């Protein structure tokens, strides 16, 4: 592992110095070698950490939102040691990123290694409960909700209970911390013209903050590095609320809007999907919460590819995730191919600390 780490450190530092037109990379590499010899590992400077996190985003093959990779705020929480430190850092992230709706792409980076582990998939997410055969809330949260309840947390049993923060510090049992309500911005869903849509009582949280992926920079692993952007509308309207293994609301939406659903060939699903996604985009825009539609996002991704070509960099990508789940062939992404090479720095899946 040591050799591997030194090679990855060299590669990262050379890329960082080259791309930011810095001089003196040899001296820095020598310094890092010394530190690895003495301590078995090394510490990134704040500039290296910041650029490394942005590179990890730029290298995220499944991300359609990479045009803005240079514009991310990095909170350095590598000094966090206590539960209080972790809670304060996570609350600061939620408040700063939400920014009253004008969402700021943000990442908070905790100590290198697995000293701190965040057990949430996303910092803000809804609970899921099984009650005599039917599910309340988000089916994707069933297991994690049971874990929160085992830790002593009690939800209200509604479709939209916000789960608590759950994290562990190495060698200590996990703790849970309910997020203060005033920190959680949510958007109630309305349709721009169908007034009856309101009676569906649908809403969603404003800021998606992924908390369970491992950030790797220069051979170093940061197991706790929650990051957020803003939503692409289809994530909520075509997946979270529409998948039959998630909130599964398409039938209700169709009925509410008097969309006849006797025959599949009427394309009632597609019609209901469009209206649900219109409601998502309309509601977020009305509440001043950042969101992007999948057509605009695809155009922004094209601009990202142009910018990268100008810098003589190849854009790698995972086509199967880059195409949106609605009208994919209406985006240029669908008609392109991408090399799915995994570069580092990057974000990687990690086994949940509770499995
Ligand atoms: C700024 C607005 C952003 C938008 C609109 C956006 C959009 C998306 C979408 C739609 C997906 C697919 C998610 C899914 O289908 O479940 C995705 C994946 C991803 N995004 Fe972005 N993104 C943004 C910012 C970011 C940022 C700031 C980061 C990290 C610093 C990031 C890293 C990733 C990663 C790692 C994945 C793949 C996740 C996985 O494999 O499960 N994105 N993005
Ligand atoms: N808009 C976002 N969406 C997003 C990005 C990465 C990962 C995810 C969650 N993906 C997992 C879900 C659940 C299975 C398939 N989709 C959402 C962002 C979240 C954090 C930064 S951008």
XYZ file of C-alpha atoms in Angstrom, residues 22-353:
332
model
C 2.462 26.312 -9.742
C 6.290 25.861 -9.530
C 8.330 23.707 -7.134
C 6.551 20.363 -7.381
C 9.842 18.435 -6.878
C 10.423 20.098 -3.515
C 6.843 19.318 -2.438
C 7.173 15.678 -3.544
C 10.418 15.358 -1.564
C 8.668 16.829 1.501
C 5.797 14.356 1.121
C 8.227 11.430 0.822
C 9.913 12.543 4.040
C 6.564 12.738 5.821
C 5.528 9.284 4.575
C 8.884 7.863 5.723
C 8.467 9.348 9.179
C 4.697 9.026 9.737
C 3.603 6.412 7.196
C 1.246 8.943 5.642
C 1.133 12.611 4.633
C -1.037 15.683 5.031
C -2.431 17.646 2.092
C -2.197 21.423 2.201
C -5.539 23.239 2.140
C -4.936 24.207 -1.502
C -4.162 20.601 -2.434
C -7.249 19.352 -0.554
C -9.475 21.947 -2.219
C -8.240 21.250 -5.728
C -8.319 17.494 -5.102
C -12.009 17.660 -4.119
C -12.816 19.635 -7.274
C -10.896 17.101 -9.384
C -12.888 14.293 -7.734
C -16.074 16.012 -8.910
C -14.644 16.592 -12.407
C -13.751 12.875 -12.565
C -17.216 11.677 -11.461
C -18.239 9.759 -14.587
C -21.894 9.493 -13.585
C -22.361 13.219 -12.935
C -24.171 15.387 -15.489
C -23.537 18.513 -13.395
C -19.762 18.759 -13.843
C -19.726 22.085 -15.745
C -19.432 23.856 -12.385
C -16.624 21.648 -11.001
C -14.361 24.622 -10.182
C -17.103 26.369 -8.196
C -17.399 24.342 -5.020
C -16.919 25.513 -1.447
C -14.642 23.265 0.610
C -14.944 23.144 4.410
C -11.781 21.666 5.956
C -13.021 19.706 8.974
C -9.903 17.515 9.256
C -9.516 18.845 12.817
C -12.856 17.392 13.945
C -12.299 15.030 16.921
C -15.425 15.041 19.109
C -19.136 14.365 18.517
C -19.725 18.078 19.027
C -17.195 18.915 16.327
C -18.941 16.581 13.866
C -22.443 17.880 14.656
C -21.336 21.519 14.305
C -19.598 20.790 10.984
C -22.653 18.998 9.567
C -25.046 21.785 10.682
C -22.710 24.380 9.189
C -22.675 22.434 5.901
C -26.479 22.243 5.724
C -26.921 25.962 6.478
C -24.145 27.183 4.175
C -25.134 24.926 1.243
C -28.857 25.761 1.550
C -28.139 29.495 1.490
C -31.905 30.210 1.731
C -32.466 28.364 -1.536
C -29.620 29.704 -3.694
C -27.770 26.410 -3.229
C -23.960 26.474 -3.036
C -22.137 23.282 -4.088
C -20.225 22.407 -0.923
C -18.107 19.593 0.515
C -17.045 19.113 4.144
C -13.951 16.976 4.563
C -13.437 15.169 7.880
C -10.160 13.592 9.093
C -8.321 11.329 6.629
C -9.167 7.663 7.078
C -12.225 6.173 8.748
C -11.911 8.051 12.060
C -15.335 9.544 11.396
C -18.011 7.577 9.545
C -21.371 9.110 8.592
C -24.084 6.443 8.504
C -26.644 8.445 6.472
C -26.881 7.956 2.692
C -27.783 11.658 2.456
C -27.665 14.145 5.368
C -31.316 14.987 4.698
C -33.625 12.135 3.725
C -37.090 10.825 4.663
C -37.777 7.815 6.876
C -39.478 4.613 5.726
C -41.730 2.462 7.914
C -43.286 -0.961 7.279
C -46.763 -1.326 8.788
C -48.774 -4.536 8.229
C -47.600 -5.018 4.666
C -47.652 -1.416 3.447
C -44.892 1.189 3.557
C -45.114 4.721 4.921
C -42.480 7.175 3.659
C -39.436 6.213 1.569
C -38.996 2.459 1.030
C -35.299 3.134 0.349
C -34.938 4.183 3.994
C -36.543 1.144 5.646
C -33.310 -0.409 6.944
C -31.682 2.858 8.004
C -34.908 3.945 9.765
C -34.945 0.700 11.755
C -31.344 1.397 12.748
C -32.237 4.933 13.874
C -35.117 3.543 15.956
C -32.757 0.961 17.498
C -30.544 3.869 18.562
C -33.525 5.467 20.309
C -34.842 7.781 17.589
C -38.612 8.063 17.207
C -40.276 9.392 14.052
C -43.811 10.759 13.674
C -44.821 7.997 11.249
C -45.602 10.363 8.357
C -44.537 10.047 4.714
C -42.011 12.840 5.156
C -40.224 12.418 8.512
C -36.680 13.790 8.237
C -34.205 11.240 9.579
C -31.579 12.191 12.189
C -27.867 12.523 11.527
C -26.133 9.275 12.499
C -22.351 9.016 12.723
C -19.631 7.164 14.603
C -16.137 8.083 15.734
C -13.651 5.205 15.510
C -13.955 2.852 18.462
C -17.111 4.556 19.763
C -20.764 3.469 19.267
C -22.828 5.458 16.728
C -24.787 8.506 17.888
C -27.899 10.084 16.383
C -28.780 13.778 16.292
C -32.154 15.089 15.043
C -31.551 17.956 12.592
C -33.175 21.180 13.898
C -36.299 21.730 11.728
C -35.337 25.282 10.856
C -32.248 23.938 9.076
C -34.216 21.676 6.721
C -35.593 23.574 3.743
C -38.445 21.749 1.963
C -40.536 22.516 -1.136
C -44.265 21.794 -1.214
C -45.240 20.595 -4.689
C -47.829 22.528 -6.711
C -48.704 22.273 -10.401
C -48.457 25.480 -12.476
C -52.045 25.060 -13.804
C -53.777 22.007 -12.219
C -54.893 23.421 -8.840
C -56.037 19.961 -7.658
C -52.417 18.802 -7.643
C -51.968 20.480 -4.226
C -54.332 17.939 -2.617
C -51.758 15.198 -3.232
C -49.809 16.674 -0.288
C -46.430 16.040 -1.933
C -43.168 17.791 -0.989
C -39.437 17.157 -1.164
C -36.308 18.487 0.582
C -34.300 21.167 -1.170
C -30.688 20.021 -0.859
C -29.295 16.567 -1.752
C -26.167 15.961 0.359
C -24.457 12.619 -0.349
C -22.755 11.450 2.829
C -21.713 7.827 2.267
C -19.075 7.973 -0.487
C -15.333 7.809 0.044
C -13.275 10.730 -1.343
C -9.849 9.658 -2.601
C -7.097 12.230 -3.281
C -3.435 11.401 -3.907
C -3.738 7.925 -2.377
C -5.448 9.292 0.757
C -9.004 8.188 1.656
C -11.565 10.441 3.338
C -14.429 8.157 4.395
C -16.511 11.110 5.629
C -16.733 13.888 3.026
C -20.401 14.861 2.492
C -21.004 16.844 -0.686
C -24.014 18.587 -2.240
C -25.099 20.216 -5.446
C -28.658 21.037 -6.463
C -31.221 18.602 -7.806
C -32.001 17.840 -11.411
C -35.824 17.797 -11.436
C -36.132 14.247 -12.813
C -34.383 12.826 -9.751
C -37.427 13.809 -7.687
C -40.188 13.689 -10.304
C -39.129 10.710 -12.409
C -37.451 8.535 -9.754
C -37.929 9.361 -6.050
C -41.693 10.005 -6.325
C -42.364 7.787 -9.373
C -40.427 4.513 -8.986
C -42.796 1.765 -7.850
C -40.140 0.789 -5.265
C -39.940 4.382 -3.976
C -42.958 6.721 -3.352
C -44.845 5.163 -6.308
C -47.229 8.143 -6.752
C -47.821 8.006 -10.542
C -51.302 6.449 -10.309
C -52.427 9.058 -7.779
C -51.054 11.877 -9.927
C -52.918 10.547 -12.991
C -56.192 10.166 -11.064
C -55.868 13.609 -9.493
C -55.452 15.150 -12.953
C -58.193 13.005 -14.545
C -55.713 11.296 -16.852
C -57.453 8.108 -18.070
C -55.251 5.097 -17.236
C -57.179 2.096 -18.586
C -54.710 1.295 -21.365
C -50.892 1.443 -21.277
C -51.109 2.564 -24.901
C -52.769 5.798 -23.799
C -49.297 6.705 -22.460
C -50.966 7.896 -19.253
C -47.731 7.105 -17.373
C -45.745 9.412 -19.616
C -48.384 12.134 -19.347
C -48.503 11.874 -15.549
C -44.704 11.847 -15.423
C -44.485 15.099 -17.410
C -47.049 16.797 -15.168
C -45.314 15.587 -11.993
C -41.955 16.841 -13.251
C -43.482 20.167 -14.281
C -44.789 20.491 -10.722
C -41.333 19.782 -9.262
C -39.568 22.379 -11.427
C -42.362 24.955 -10.986
C -42.451 24.544 -7.178
C -38.670 24.768 -6.686
C -38.446 27.830 -8.941
C -41.419 29.449 -7.180
C -39.762 28.930 -3.776
C -36.423 30.266 -5.041
C -34.669 26.916 -4.592
C -31.971 26.027 -7.151
C -32.908 23.208 -9.508
C -32.112 22.319 -13.113
C -34.307 20.630 -15.737
C -32.772 17.694 -17.587
C -32.625 19.513 -20.943
C -30.707 22.465 -19.515
C -28.471 20.096 -17.539
C -27.624 18.189 -20.727
C -26.755 21.456 -22.499
C -24.531 22.442 -19.554
C -22.823 19.056 -19.831
C -22.123 19.787 -23.514
C -20.499 23.078 -22.473
C -18.434 21.123 -19.898
C -17.216 18.832 -22.693
C -16.272 21.846 -24.845
C -14.345 23.421 -21.967
C -12.488 20.163 -21.312
C -11.640 19.732 -25.003
C -10.150 23.249 -24.962
C -7.902 22.104 -22.102
C -6.977 18.957 -24.066
C -8.599 16.779 -21.424
C -10.752 13.749 -22.293
C -14.144 13.672 -20.620
C -14.820 10.207 -19.180
C -18.401 9.230 -18.395
C -20.907 6.505 -17.590
C -23.551 6.843 -20.329
C -26.045 4.683 -18.452
C -26.197 7.294 -15.623
C -25.524 10.434 -17.647
C -28.723 10.086 -19.719
C -31.728 11.418 -17.798
C -34.594 9.037 -16.907
C -37.082 11.147 -18.903
C -36.950 11.758 -22.688
C -33.264 10.708 -22.769
C -33.098 10.743 -26.576
C -34.047 14.411 -26.539
C -30.616 15.140 -25.031
C -27.336 15.117 -26.989
C -25.821 12.843 -24.337
C -27.965 9.954 -25.608
C -26.361 10.197 -29.062
C -22.781 10.249 -27.772
C -20.507 7.559 -26.317
C -18.195 7.912 -23.341
C -15.149 6.055 -22.052
C -15.954 4.944 -18.503
C -12.345 5.021 -17.273
C -12.160 5.606 -13.488
C -9.646 8.355 -12.723
C -8.423 9.544 -9.311
C -9.151 11.820 -7.407
C -12.724 10.541 -7.293
C -15.650 9.441 -5.124
C -16.186 5.737 -4.471
C -18.869 3.567 -2.911
C -18.117 2.198 0.516
C -19.821 -0.604 2.457
C -22.162 0.928 5.035
C -20.560 0.885 8.518
